[in-house]
Amino acid sequence: MSDSKAESGDSDAERLNRRNVRGSSLLLVGRLLSLFFTVLTQVVIVRALSKSDFGAFAYAFTLTAALRILLSLGQGRLLSRFLAKYEEEKDYARMWGAILMAFGAIAVTSVVLLGAMAAGLAPLIGGNFDNPDLTGVLLILMFLAPLNALDQVFISVFAVFSRPTAIFIRKYVLTPALQLSVVIFIAMTNGSVEELALGYVLSSAFGIGIYVWLFFGVMRDRGAPLPRKADGIVFPFREVFSFSVPTMTQELAYLVTNTGSVIILGHYRGGVAVANFRSVLPAARLNQIVYQTFVTMFLPMTARLHTRGDHDGVRETYWHSSHFQAVTTFPIMVMTTVFAHVTTVTLFGQRYADASTVLLALSIGYYVSIALGFNIYVLQVYGKLKFLVYSNIGVSALSIGLAFALSPKYGAAGAAVGAGATMAIQNVVNEIVLIRVIGWGDQARRWIRPYLVVAAGLAVLVVVKVVLDPGFVVALLVSAVVSLGVLRQTRRELHLLSLFPELKRFSALGPLLA
């Protein structure tokens, strides 16, 4: 039977899941390429700048990320849900209204917040830091906030309309390559940290220009060009903003957890402590590479299934994506937890050896959150908004409390333990509620088994670490072998050959995947 015939006999959920995984896999390749650029960029920056200058740049970059969340009012990923819903219903008037509302929200909040920064907020923040260059760097990098907010809007649009290639080229190839070029130029010319910040802003602005050009072509292809008359657009204020408030609390919880700890750490322990925390953060976030890639396509797919009333399909795609993330992220997780010390020293040098504890704590939190999948987004789709608001408020309070309790005494390691513990606790609680919403179905053992395999593989590598304490290359090879064993034992739950029938052409993969 041909692949097309086989696909025609599948359910809607199976076809959407196949499209989701294949499109997400393209984005995963792009994200891997992007992370190569990002990690290389981080290594060059860390080695080229003094600890004080890198701490100032990292501090300003963290605040910029916070501004991006505030500027978007939670409407970036929220668009995925509504655009998928409106296209399913052929309601193009509301679809365009939702898109224009997102752009409008970014425009209005950008004027207010960036104006406040220029008027005196940036000098006020810089005056409380131990590096005088912070104010200038912050005044430049703050323009990344609206650019990154627009970036999230365009990603949501392209994900809903199944255009992963546009995201691949612009987000994962072009912009990271430009930023790496900027960093190398700054390092070779002994440029200033302000020049580095300016290069980052110009790179992002160029990427947004590419998105704008692609956007109108995609909308024409979907048969949904911008209406020429105002009465052809309906702004769904009530429907969108009823979801925006809970989503904003989620964004604020992320802001507090990821930014608040850095601000508190910088206040009590200064730039060197921030440098220890931020230097290994990109390596810890490697654990999110599959998660952040798959969420782009997962959100519109889940919204479509829920709109169709296919709850079994939602459960199937949720667990399948969770297993896929847990298994494919396993090798990154063990290199940043079990072998955190040797990884840190190899990447950033002996002077950052103390940051290995930071890497360990953050990576545990990130892995727990990705292994439990997109629980928070499924709860959003099912309308569990009141719970999410309370959960996000509780997470914010817990994160701030742990940061104040641990950062002053234990520095970067304390901040990392607080952030990692907060991420893990939040996702465990969300998972308990999610299971009550969608249930186990009749295949609970099938959902749990991959996690037991992952735990067994982790135990083997902990023994290797304790007994042999290998160097980086040997640790990498051993982790790769154990990771292949985990993949072999979970092959049935992942359905790799049905998702990627092209793999059948490679006979060498038969013993591993068959």
Short mmCIF file of C-alpha atoms in Angstrom, two decimals:
data_model
loop_
_atom_site.label_atom_id
_atom_site.label_comp_id
_atom_site.label_asym_id
_atom_site.label_seq_id
_atom_site.Cartn_x
_atom_site.Cartn_y
_atom_site.Cartn_z
CA MET A 1 0.00 0.00 0.00
CA SER A 2 1.39 3.43 -0.88
CA ASP A 3 2.03 6.03 1.75
CA SER A 4 -0.70 8.26 0.34
CA LYS A 5 -3.25 5.45 0.60
CA ALA A 6 -2.15 4.59 4.06
CA GLU A 7 -2.50 8.19 5.08
CA SER A 8 -5.97 8.43 3.55
CA GLY A 9 -7.13 5.63 5.86
CA ASP A 10 -5.86 7.35 8.99
CA SER A 11 -7.99 9.39 11.37
CA ASP A 12 -7.91 13.17 11.39
CA ALA A 13 -5.84 13.07 14.57
CA GLU A 14 -3.27 10.73 13.00
CA ARG A 15 -2.97 12.87 9.88
CA LEU A 16 -2.60 16.04 11.92
CA ASN A 17 -0.09 14.37 14.21
CA ARG A 18 1.94 13.18 11.22
CA ARG A 19 1.93 16.66 9.74
CA ASN A 20 2.80 18.10 13.15
CA VAL A 21 5.76 15.78 13.73
CA ARG A 22 7.14 16.10 10.21
CA GLY A 23 6.82 19.89 10.19
CA SER A 24 8.22 20.10 13.71
CA SER A 25 11.12 17.86 12.70
CA LEU A 26 12.07 20.35 10.01
CA LEU A 27 11.96 23.07 12.64
CA LEU A 28 14.01 20.84 14.93
CA VAL A 29 16.74 20.60 12.31
CA GLY A 30 16.59 24.37 12.03
CA ARG A 31 16.71 24.83 15.79
CA LEU A 32 19.71 22.51 16.02
CA LEU A 33 21.46 24.61 13.42
CA SER A 34 20.38 27.75 15.27
CA LEU A 35 21.66 26.37 18.56
CA PHE A 36 25.00 25.60 16.95
CA PHE A 37 25.20 29.29 16.06
CA THR A 38 23.84 30.34 19.46
CA VAL A 39 26.19 28.23 21.57
CA LEU A 40 29.16 29.24 19.41
CA THR A 41 28.06 32.87 19.76
CA GLN A 42 27.78 32.48 23.52
CA VAL A 43 31.23 30.93 23.77
CA VAL A 44 32.78 33.75 21.72
CA ILE A 45 31.01 36.43 23.80
CA VAL A 46 32.01 34.85 27.12
CA ARG A 47 35.64 34.55 26.06
CA ALA A 48 35.84 37.95 24.34
CA LEU A 49 34.25 40.12 27.06
CA SER A 50 35.37 40.63 30.61
CA LYS A 51 33.16 39.05 33.26
CA SER A 52 31.88 42.50 34.20
CA ASP A 53 30.96 43.45 30.60
CA PHE A 54 29.38 40.07 29.93
CA GLY A 55 27.38 40.42 33.15
CA ALA A 56 26.09 43.83 31.99
CA PHE A 57 25.16 42.49 28.55
CA ALA A 58 23.46 39.41 30.04
CA TYR A 59 21.58 41.52 32.59
CA ALA A 60 20.29 43.90 29.90
CA PHE A 61 19.40 40.98 27.62
CA THR A 62 17.38 39.41 30.44
CA LEU A 63 15.44 42.63 31.00
CA THR A 64 14.79 42.85 27.27
CA ALA A 65 13.22 39.40 27.33
CA ALA A 66 10.98 40.61 30.16
CA LEU A 67 9.88 43.60 28.10
CA ARG A 68 9.01 41.33 25.17
CA ILE A 69 6.54 39.44 27.34
CA LEU A 70 4.92 42.64 28.58
CA LEU A 71 4.69 44.13 25.10
CA SER A 72 2.84 41.17 23.58
CA LEU A 73 0.16 41.00 26.31
CA GLY A 74 0.21 37.23 25.93
CA GLN A 75 -1.10 37.33 22.36
CA GLY A 76 1.87 35.70 20.62
CA ARG A 77 1.17 32.00 21.10
CA LEU A 78 -2.46 32.77 21.89
CA LEU A 79 -2.89 33.52 18.19
CA SER A 80 -2.27 29.87 17.34
CA ARG A 81 -5.43 28.79 19.11
CA PHE A 82 -7.72 31.38 17.56
CA LEU A 83 -6.29 31.42 14.05
CA ALA A 84 -6.65 27.63 13.82
CA LYS A 85 -10.20 27.86 15.18
CA TYR A 86 -11.23 30.66 12.80
CA GLU A 87 -9.74 28.94 9.77
CA GLU A 88 -11.56 25.71 10.65
CA GLU A 89 -14.77 27.75 10.74
CA LYS A 90 -13.83 29.76 7.60
CA ASP A 91 -14.28 32.93 9.65
CA TYR A 92 -11.64 35.06 7.89
CA ALA A 93 -13.07 38.35 9.19
CA ARG A 94 -12.32 37.37 12.79
CA MET A 95 -9.03 35.76 11.76
CA TRP A 96 -7.77 39.08 10.36
CA GLY A 97 -9.19 40.88 13.37
CA ALA A 98 -7.19 38.68 15.75
CA ILE A 99 -3.97 39.26 13.77
CA LEU A 100 -4.45 43.04 13.71
CA MET A 101 -5.26 43.03 17.43
CA ALA A 102 -1.93 41.34 18.13
CA PHE A 103 -0.01 43.88 16.06
CA GLY A 104 -1.94 46.73 17.65
CA ALA A 105 -1.24 45.52 21.18
CA ILE A 106 2.50 45.41 20.45
CA ALA A 107 2.45 48.88 18.87
CA VAL A 108 0.62 50.54 21.79
CA THR A 109 2.59 48.89 24.58
CA SER A 110 5.88 49.54 22.75
CA VAL A 111 5.26 53.28 22.74
CA VAL A 112 4.43 53.29 26.46
CA LEU A 113 7.11 50.98 27.81
CA LEU A 114 9.98 52.01 25.54
CA GLY A 115 9.12 55.65 26.17
CA ALA A 116 9.37 55.03 29.90
CA MET A 117 12.73 53.34 29.47
CA ALA A 118 14.12 56.25 27.45
CA ALA A 119 12.64 58.83 29.82
CA GLY A 120 14.49 57.63 32.86
CA LEU A 121 13.79 54.03 33.76
CA ALA A 122 16.94 52.71 32.05
CA PRO A 123 19.30 55.12 33.90
CA LEU A 124 17.53 54.22 37.14
CA ILE A 125 18.13 50.50 36.55
CA GLY A 126 21.72 51.10 35.42
CA GLY A 127 22.47 53.17 38.50
CA ASN A 128 21.86 50.16 40.75
CA PHE A 129 24.31 47.92 38.86
CA ASP A 130 28.05 47.64 39.34
CA ASN A 131 28.90 48.30 35.66
CA PRO A 132 28.45 51.88 34.33
CA ASP A 133 27.95 50.59 30.76
CA LEU A 134 24.64 48.92 31.63
CA THR A 135 22.49 51.99 30.94
CA GLY A 136 23.80 52.42 27.39
CA VAL A 137 23.52 48.72 26.62
CA LEU A 138 19.95 48.62 27.95
CA LEU A 139 18.89 51.66 25.93
CA ILE A 140 20.03 49.86 22.77
CA LEU A 141 18.86 46.33 23.55
CA MET A 142 15.38 47.47 24.62
CA PHE A 143 14.50 47.76 20.92
CA LEU A 144 14.80 43.97 20.74
CA ALA A 145 11.63 43.72 22.84
CA PRO A 146 9.11 44.83 20.17
CA LEU A 147 11.08 43.01 17.47
CA ASN A 148 10.93 39.74 19.42
CA ALA A 149 7.23 40.27 20.17
CA LEU A 150 6.54 40.66 16.45
CA ASP A 151 8.66 37.58 15.80
CA GLN A 152 6.35 35.48 18.00
CA VAL A 153 3.27 36.75 16.16
CA PHE A 154 4.68 35.81 12.76
CA ILE A 155 5.72 32.37 14.04
CA SER A 156 2.15 31.72 15.22
CA VAL A 157 0.75 32.73 11.83
CA PHE A 158 3.15 30.55 9.84
CA ALA A 159 2.58 27.59 12.21
CA VAL A 160 -1.20 27.72 11.81
CA PHE A 161 -0.93 27.84 8.02
CA SER A 162 1.65 25.00 7.92
CA ARG A 163 4.59 27.06 6.66
CA PRO A 164 7.48 25.72 8.76
CA THR A 165 9.94 26.50 5.95
CA ALA A 166 9.45 30.24 6.49
CA ILE A 167 10.24 29.84 10.21
CA PHE A 168 13.18 27.57 9.40
CA ILE A 169 14.92 30.03 7.11
CA ARG A 170 14.29 33.28 8.96
CA LYS A 171 14.43 32.28 12.64
CA TYR A 172 16.83 29.36 12.70
CA VAL A 173 19.31 30.16 9.94
CA LEU A 174 19.42 33.80 8.92
CA THR A 175 19.22 35.71 12.21
CA PRO A 176 21.52 33.41 14.27
CA ALA A 177 24.11 33.48 11.48
CA LEU A 178 23.98 37.27 11.38
CA GLN A 179 24.35 37.50 15.16
CA LEU A 180 27.34 35.15 15.11
CA SER A 181 28.94 37.31 12.41
CA VAL A 182 28.40 40.39 14.59
CA VAL A 183 29.97 38.71 17.61
CA ILE A 184 33.00 37.50 15.67
CA PHE A 185 33.49 41.00 14.22
CA ILE A 186 33.27 42.56 17.70
CA ALA A 187 35.75 40.02 19.10
CA MET A 188 38.27 40.53 16.27
CA THR A 189 38.09 44.34 16.45
CA ASN A 190 37.92 44.58 20.26
CA GLY A 191 34.59 46.33 19.90
CA SER A 192 32.57 47.61 22.83
CA VAL A 193 29.62 45.96 24.51
CA GLU A 194 27.39 48.78 23.16
CA GLU A 195 28.43 47.89 19.59
CA LEU A 196 27.57 44.27 20.30
CA ALA A 197 24.09 45.30 21.46
CA LEU A 198 23.55 47.41 18.33
CA GLY A 199 24.53 44.47 16.10
CA TYR A 200 21.93 42.26 17.80
CA VAL A 201 19.17 44.82 17.23
CA LEU A 202 20.00 45.34 13.54
CA SER A 203 20.11 41.57 12.93
CA SER A 204 16.63 41.11 14.41
CA ALA A 205 15.21 44.06 12.47
CA PHE A 206 16.43 42.57 9.20
CA GLY A 207 14.79 39.25 10.08
CA ILE A 208 11.42 40.90 10.79
CA GLY A 209 11.61 42.54 7.36
CA ILE A 210 11.93 39.08 5.80
CA TYR A 211 8.88 37.88 7.77
CA VAL A 212 6.75 40.81 6.55
CA TRP A 213 7.59 39.98 2.94
CA LEU A 214 6.73 36.29 3.42
CA PHE A 215 3.54 37.01 5.40
CA PHE A 216 1.51 38.59 2.61
CA GLY A 217 2.46 35.82 0.17
CA VAL A 218 1.28 33.15 2.63
CA MET A 219 -2.05 34.89 3.21
CA ARG A 220 -2.67 35.14 -0.53
CA ASP A 221 -1.89 31.45 -0.94
CA ARG A 222 -4.45 30.57 1.76
CA GLY A 223 -7.13 32.59 -0.03
CA ALA A 224 -7.29 35.13 2.80
CA PRO A 225 -5.88 38.43 1.52
CA LEU A 226 -6.32 41.52 3.68
CA PRO A 227 -9.89 42.85 3.18
CA ARG A 228 -10.03 46.18 1.38
CA LYS A 229 -12.95 47.46 3.44
CA ALA A 230 -13.03 47.95 7.20
CA ASP A 231 -16.35 46.11 7.50
CA GLY A 232 -14.58 42.97 6.25
CA ILE A 233 -12.69 42.75 9.56
CA VAL A 234 -14.24 41.74 12.89
CA PHE A 235 -12.21 42.29 16.06
CA PRO A 236 -13.02 39.44 18.50
CA PHE A 237 -12.14 41.48 21.61
CA ARG A 238 -14.25 39.57 24.11
CA GLU A 239 -13.25 36.09 22.98
CA VAL A 240 -9.53 36.85 22.67
CA PHE A 241 -9.11 38.92 25.81
CA SER A 242 -11.03 36.41 27.93
CA PHE A 243 -8.12 34.09 27.16
CA SER A 244 -5.49 36.83 27.21
CA VAL A 245 -5.72 37.50 30.94
CA PRO A 246 -4.91 33.90 31.99
CA THR A 247 -2.24 33.73 29.30
CA MET A 248 -0.71 36.95 30.59
CA THR A 249 -0.42 35.42 34.06
CA GLN A 250 1.45 32.52 32.44
CA GLU A 251 3.80 34.96 30.73
CA LEU A 252 4.27 36.86 33.97
CA ALA A 253 5.04 33.62 35.82
CA TYR A 254 7.67 32.86 33.17
CA LEU A 255 8.96 36.40 33.55
CA VAL A 256 9.26 36.13 37.33
CA THR A 257 10.85 32.67 37.21
CA ASN A 258 13.40 33.41 34.50
CA THR A 259 14.02 37.12 34.96
CA GLY A 260 13.18 37.84 38.58
CA SER A 261 15.82 35.45 39.85
CA VAL A 262 18.48 37.14 37.71
CA ILE A 263 17.48 40.62 38.90
CA ILE A 264 17.53 39.54 42.55
CA LEU A 265 20.85 37.77 42.02
CA GLY A 266 22.36 40.87 40.39
CA HIS A 267 21.13 43.07 43.23
CA TYR A 268 22.67 40.94 45.97
CA ARG A 269 25.75 39.42 44.33
CA GLY A 270 26.63 41.69 41.35
CA GLY A 271 27.77 41.12 37.78
CA VAL A 272 30.11 38.17 38.38
CA ALA A 273 27.30 36.11 39.89
CA VAL A 274 25.02 37.03 36.99
CA ALA A 275 27.79 35.99 34.59
CA ASN A 276 28.04 32.57 36.28
CA PHE A 277 24.27 32.14 35.98
CA ARG A 278 23.84 33.41 32.43
CA SER A 279 26.96 31.78 30.99
CA VAL A 280 25.53 28.26 31.30
CA LEU A 281 21.88 29.18 30.78
CA PRO A 282 21.97 28.56 26.98
CA ALA A 283 23.47 25.12 27.62
CA ALA A 284 20.70 24.33 30.13
CA ARG A 285 18.08 25.56 27.68
CA LEU A 286 19.31 23.03 25.14
CA ASN A 287 16.93 20.76 27.04
CA GLN A 288 14.08 22.84 25.61
CA ILE A 289 15.13 22.55 21.98
CA VAL A 290 12.58 19.87 21.03
CA TYR A 291 9.88 21.36 23.29
CA GLN A 292 10.14 24.85 21.83
CA THR A 293 10.19 23.43 18.32
CA PHE A 294 7.17 21.15 18.70
CA VAL A 295 5.02 23.70 20.55
CA THR A 296 4.94 25.84 17.42
CA MET A 297 2.95 23.23 15.48
CA PHE A 298 1.30 21.52 18.49
CA LEU A 299 -0.86 24.47 19.53
CA PRO A 300 -2.86 24.89 16.30
CA MET A 301 -3.15 21.11 15.92
CA THR A 302 -4.64 20.69 19.41
CA ALA A 303 -7.01 23.60 18.82
CA ARG A 304 -8.27 21.96 15.62
CA LEU A 305 -8.83 18.58 17.34
CA HIS A 306 -10.64 20.22 20.24
CA THR A 307 -12.83 22.23 17.85
CA ARG A 308 -13.77 18.93 16.16
CA GLY A 309 -14.55 17.29 19.52
CA ASP A 310 -11.82 14.63 19.06
CA HIS A 311 -10.76 14.23 22.71
CA ASP A 312 -9.14 10.83 22.16
CA GLY A 313 -7.04 12.47 19.46
CA VAL A 314 -5.97 15.19 21.88
CA ARG A 315 -4.88 12.58 24.44
CA GLU A 316 -2.98 10.56 21.83
CA THR A 317 -1.12 13.54 20.40
CA TYR A 318 -0.34 14.91 23.87
CA TRP A 319 1.29 11.72 25.12
CA HIS A 320 3.05 11.01 21.84
CA SER A 321 4.61 14.47 21.77
CA SER A 322 5.61 14.13 25.45
CA HIS A 323 7.34 10.80 24.82
CA PHE A 324 9.06 12.17 21.73
CA GLN A 325 10.43 15.09 23.71
CA ALA A 326 11.56 12.99 26.68
CA VAL A 327 13.47 10.50 24.50
CA THR A 328 15.02 12.91 22.00
CA THR A 329 16.12 15.31 24.77
CA PHE A 330 17.65 12.50 26.86
CA PRO A 331 21.24 12.86 25.54
CA ILE A 332 21.22 16.62 26.19
CA MET A 333 19.79 16.10 29.65
CA VAL A 334 22.49 13.66 30.77
CA MET A 335 25.33 15.82 29.40
CA THR A 336 24.00 18.83 31.33
CA THR A 337 23.15 16.99 34.56
CA VAL A 338 25.16 13.82 35.10
CA PHE A 339 28.17 15.28 33.27
CA ALA A 340 27.47 18.95 34.05
CA HIS A 341 30.96 19.73 35.40
CA VAL A 342 32.96 18.44 32.46
CA THR A 343 30.51 20.04 30.02
CA THR A 344 30.81 23.45 31.69
CA VAL A 345 34.62 23.42 31.81
CA THR A 346 34.90 22.22 28.20
CA LEU A 347 32.57 24.91 26.84
CA PHE A 348 33.45 27.94 28.97
CA GLY A 349 36.83 27.30 30.53
CA GLN A 350 38.07 26.58 34.03
CA ARG A 351 37.15 30.03 35.36
CA TYR A 352 33.47 29.06 35.00
CA ALA A 353 33.87 25.68 36.72
CA ASP A 354 31.71 26.82 39.65
CA ALA A 355 28.84 27.40 37.23
CA SER A 356 28.46 23.63 36.74
CA THR A 357 26.14 23.52 39.77
CA VAL A 358 24.00 26.18 38.08
CA LEU A 359 23.87 24.07 34.91
CA LEU A 360 22.85 20.97 36.87
CA ALA A 361 20.01 22.65 38.77
CA LEU A 362 18.57 24.47 35.76
CA SER A 363 18.77 21.42 33.51
CA ILE A 364 16.81 19.27 35.97
CA GLY A 365 14.03 21.85 36.04
CA TYR A 366 13.95 22.21 32.26
CA TYR A 367 13.94 18.46 31.62
CA VAL A 368 11.09 17.76 34.04
CA SER A 369 9.05 20.46 32.35
CA ILE A 370 9.64 19.18 28.80
CA ALA A 371 9.25 15.49 29.67
CA LEU A 372 5.73 16.19 30.95
CA GLY A 373 4.87 17.81 27.64
CA PHE A 374 2.50 20.61 26.74
CA ASN A 375 0.21 20.20 29.75
CA ILE A 376 -0.34 23.91 30.24
CA TYR A 377 -1.40 24.44 26.60
CA VAL A 378 -3.85 21.53 26.64
CA LEU A 379 -5.37 22.96 29.83
CA GLN A 380 -5.75 26.29 28.03
CA VAL A 381 -7.55 24.65 25.12
CA TYR A 382 -9.94 22.92 27.54
CA GLY A 383 -10.71 26.23 29.23
CA LYS A 384 -9.16 25.53 32.65
CA LEU A 385 -8.35 29.22 32.89
CA LYS A 386 -9.16 29.82 36.56
CA PHE A 387 -6.81 27.03 37.64
CA LEU A 388 -4.06 28.38 35.39
CA VAL A 389 -4.39 31.87 36.85
CA TYR A 390 -4.09 30.54 40.43
CA SER A 391 -1.25 28.23 39.40
CA ASN A 392 0.70 31.03 37.75
CA ILE A 393 0.25 33.34 40.74
CA GLY A 394 1.44 30.57 43.06
CA VAL A 395 4.44 29.82 40.85
CA SER A 396 5.41 33.49 40.79
CA ALA A 397 5.23 33.74 44.57
CA LEU A 398 7.23 30.52 45.00
CA SER A 399 9.90 31.65 42.55
CA ILE A 400 10.37 35.05 44.20
CA GLY A 401 10.41 33.49 47.65
CA LEU A 402 13.09 30.95 46.72
CA ALA A 403 15.16 33.62 44.95
CA PHE A 404 15.20 35.87 48.03
CA ALA A 405 15.88 32.89 50.30
CA LEU A 406 18.71 31.31 48.29
CA SER A 407 20.40 33.95 46.10
CA PRO A 408 21.91 36.22 48.80
CA LYS A 409 23.60 33.31 50.59
CA TYR A 410 24.36 30.84 47.79
CA GLY A 411 24.74 33.17 44.80
CA ALA A 412 24.21 31.82 41.29
CA ALA A 413 23.82 28.23 42.51
CA GLY A 414 21.02 29.27 44.88
CA ALA A 415 19.22 31.19 42.13
CA ALA A 416 19.47 28.15 39.84
CA VAL A 417 18.12 25.76 42.49
CA GLY A 418 15.17 28.07 43.08
CA ALA A 419 14.40 28.43 39.36
CA GLY A 420 14.80 24.70 38.65
CA ALA A 421 12.63 23.66 41.59
CA THR A 422 9.90 26.11 40.57
CA MET A 423 9.76 24.75 37.00
CA ALA A 424 9.57 21.16 38.21
CA ILE A 425 6.87 21.78 40.83
CA GLN A 426 4.70 23.78 38.43
CA ASN A 427 4.70 21.06 35.79
CA VAL A 428 4.02 18.23 38.24
CA VAL A 429 0.95 20.09 39.54
CA ASN A 430 -0.21 20.87 35.99
CA GLU A 431 0.19 17.22 35.03
CA ILE A 432 -2.00 16.05 37.91
CA VAL A 433 -4.77 18.43 36.85
CA LEU A 434 -4.39 17.53 33.17
CA ILE A 435 -4.83 13.81 33.85
CA ARG A 436 -8.07 14.62 35.67
CA VAL A 437 -9.22 16.54 32.57
CA ILE A 438 -8.30 14.18 29.70
CA GLY A 439 -8.00 10.94 31.69
CA TRP A 440 -5.67 7.99 31.15
CA GLY A 441 -7.90 6.25 28.64
CA ASP A 442 -7.41 2.49 28.47
CA GLN A 443 -3.63 2.57 27.83
CA ALA A 444 -2.08 3.96 31.03
CA ARG A 445 0.84 1.52 30.90
CA ARG A 446 1.65 2.65 27.38
CA TRP A 447 1.87 6.28 28.52
CA ILE A 448 4.08 5.50 31.56
CA ARG A 449 6.51 2.96 30.07
CA PRO A 450 8.79 5.41 28.16
CA TYR A 451 9.48 7.33 31.37
CA LEU A 452 10.59 4.12 33.10
CA VAL A 453 12.99 3.44 30.23
CA VAL A 454 14.40 6.98 30.51
CA ALA A 455 14.87 6.53 34.28
CA ALA A 456 16.76 3.27 33.70
CA GLY A 457 19.07 4.90 31.15
CA LEU A 458 19.75 7.78 33.56
CA ALA A 459 20.64 5.34 36.35
CA VAL A 460 23.19 3.58 34.10
CA LEU A 461 24.94 6.88 33.32
CA VAL A 462 25.01 7.94 36.98
CA VAL A 463 26.87 4.71 37.73
CA VAL A 464 29.32 5.44 34.88
CA LYS A 465 29.92 8.93 36.30
CA VAL A 466 30.55 7.67 39.84
CA VAL A 467 32.79 4.77 38.83
CA LEU A 468 34.76 6.18 35.87
CA ASP A 469 34.33 9.99 36.00
CA PRO A 470 35.06 10.21 32.23
CA GLY A 471 36.24 13.22 30.28
CA PHE A 472 34.01 15.13 27.89
CA VAL A 473 34.60 13.02 24.77
CA VAL A 474 34.16 9.68 26.56
CA ALA A 475 31.09 10.99 28.40
CA LEU A 476 29.62 12.08 25.07
CA LEU A 477 30.20 8.66 23.50
CA VAL A 478 28.79 6.73 26.47
CA SER A 479 25.74 9.02 26.56
CA ALA A 480 25.18 8.45 22.85
CA VAL A 481 25.26 4.66 23.26
CA VAL A 482 22.82 4.69 26.19
CA SER A 483 20.58 7.15 24.31
CA LEU A 484 20.36 4.75 21.37
CA GLY A 485 19.36 2.04 23.82
CA VAL A 486 16.58 4.26 25.18
CA LEU A 487 15.43 4.97 21.63
CA ARG A 488 15.41 1.25 20.82
CA GLN A 489 13.29 0.44 23.87
CA THR A 490 10.73 3.19 23.15
CA ARG A 491 10.49 2.75 19.36
CA ARG A 492 6.91 1.43 19.45
CA GLU A 493 5.61 4.40 21.47
CA LEU A 494 7.34 6.89 19.15
CA HIS A 495 6.03 5.37 15.86
CA LEU A 496 9.11 6.61 14.02
CA LEU A 497 8.74 4.38 10.97
CA SER A 498 5.11 5.34 10.42
CA LEU A 499 5.86 9.02 10.89
CA PHE A 500 8.98 8.91 8.74
CA PRO A 501 8.56 6.06 6.21
CA GLU A 502 11.71 7.34 4.47
CA LEU A 503 13.72 5.71 7.28
CA LYS A 504 12.81 2.28 5.90
CA ARG A 505 15.20 2.90 3.02
CA PHE A 506 18.16 2.76 5.42
CA SER A 507 18.74 -0.90 6.21
CA ALA A 508 21.25 -0.02 8.92
CA LEU A 509 18.44 1.49 11.00
CA GLY A 510 16.40 -1.72 10.89
CA PRO A 511 17.80 -3.28 14.11
CA LEU A 512 17.28 0.01 15.94
CA LEU A 513 13.76 0.99 14.83
CA ALA A 514 12.04 -2.15 13.53
#
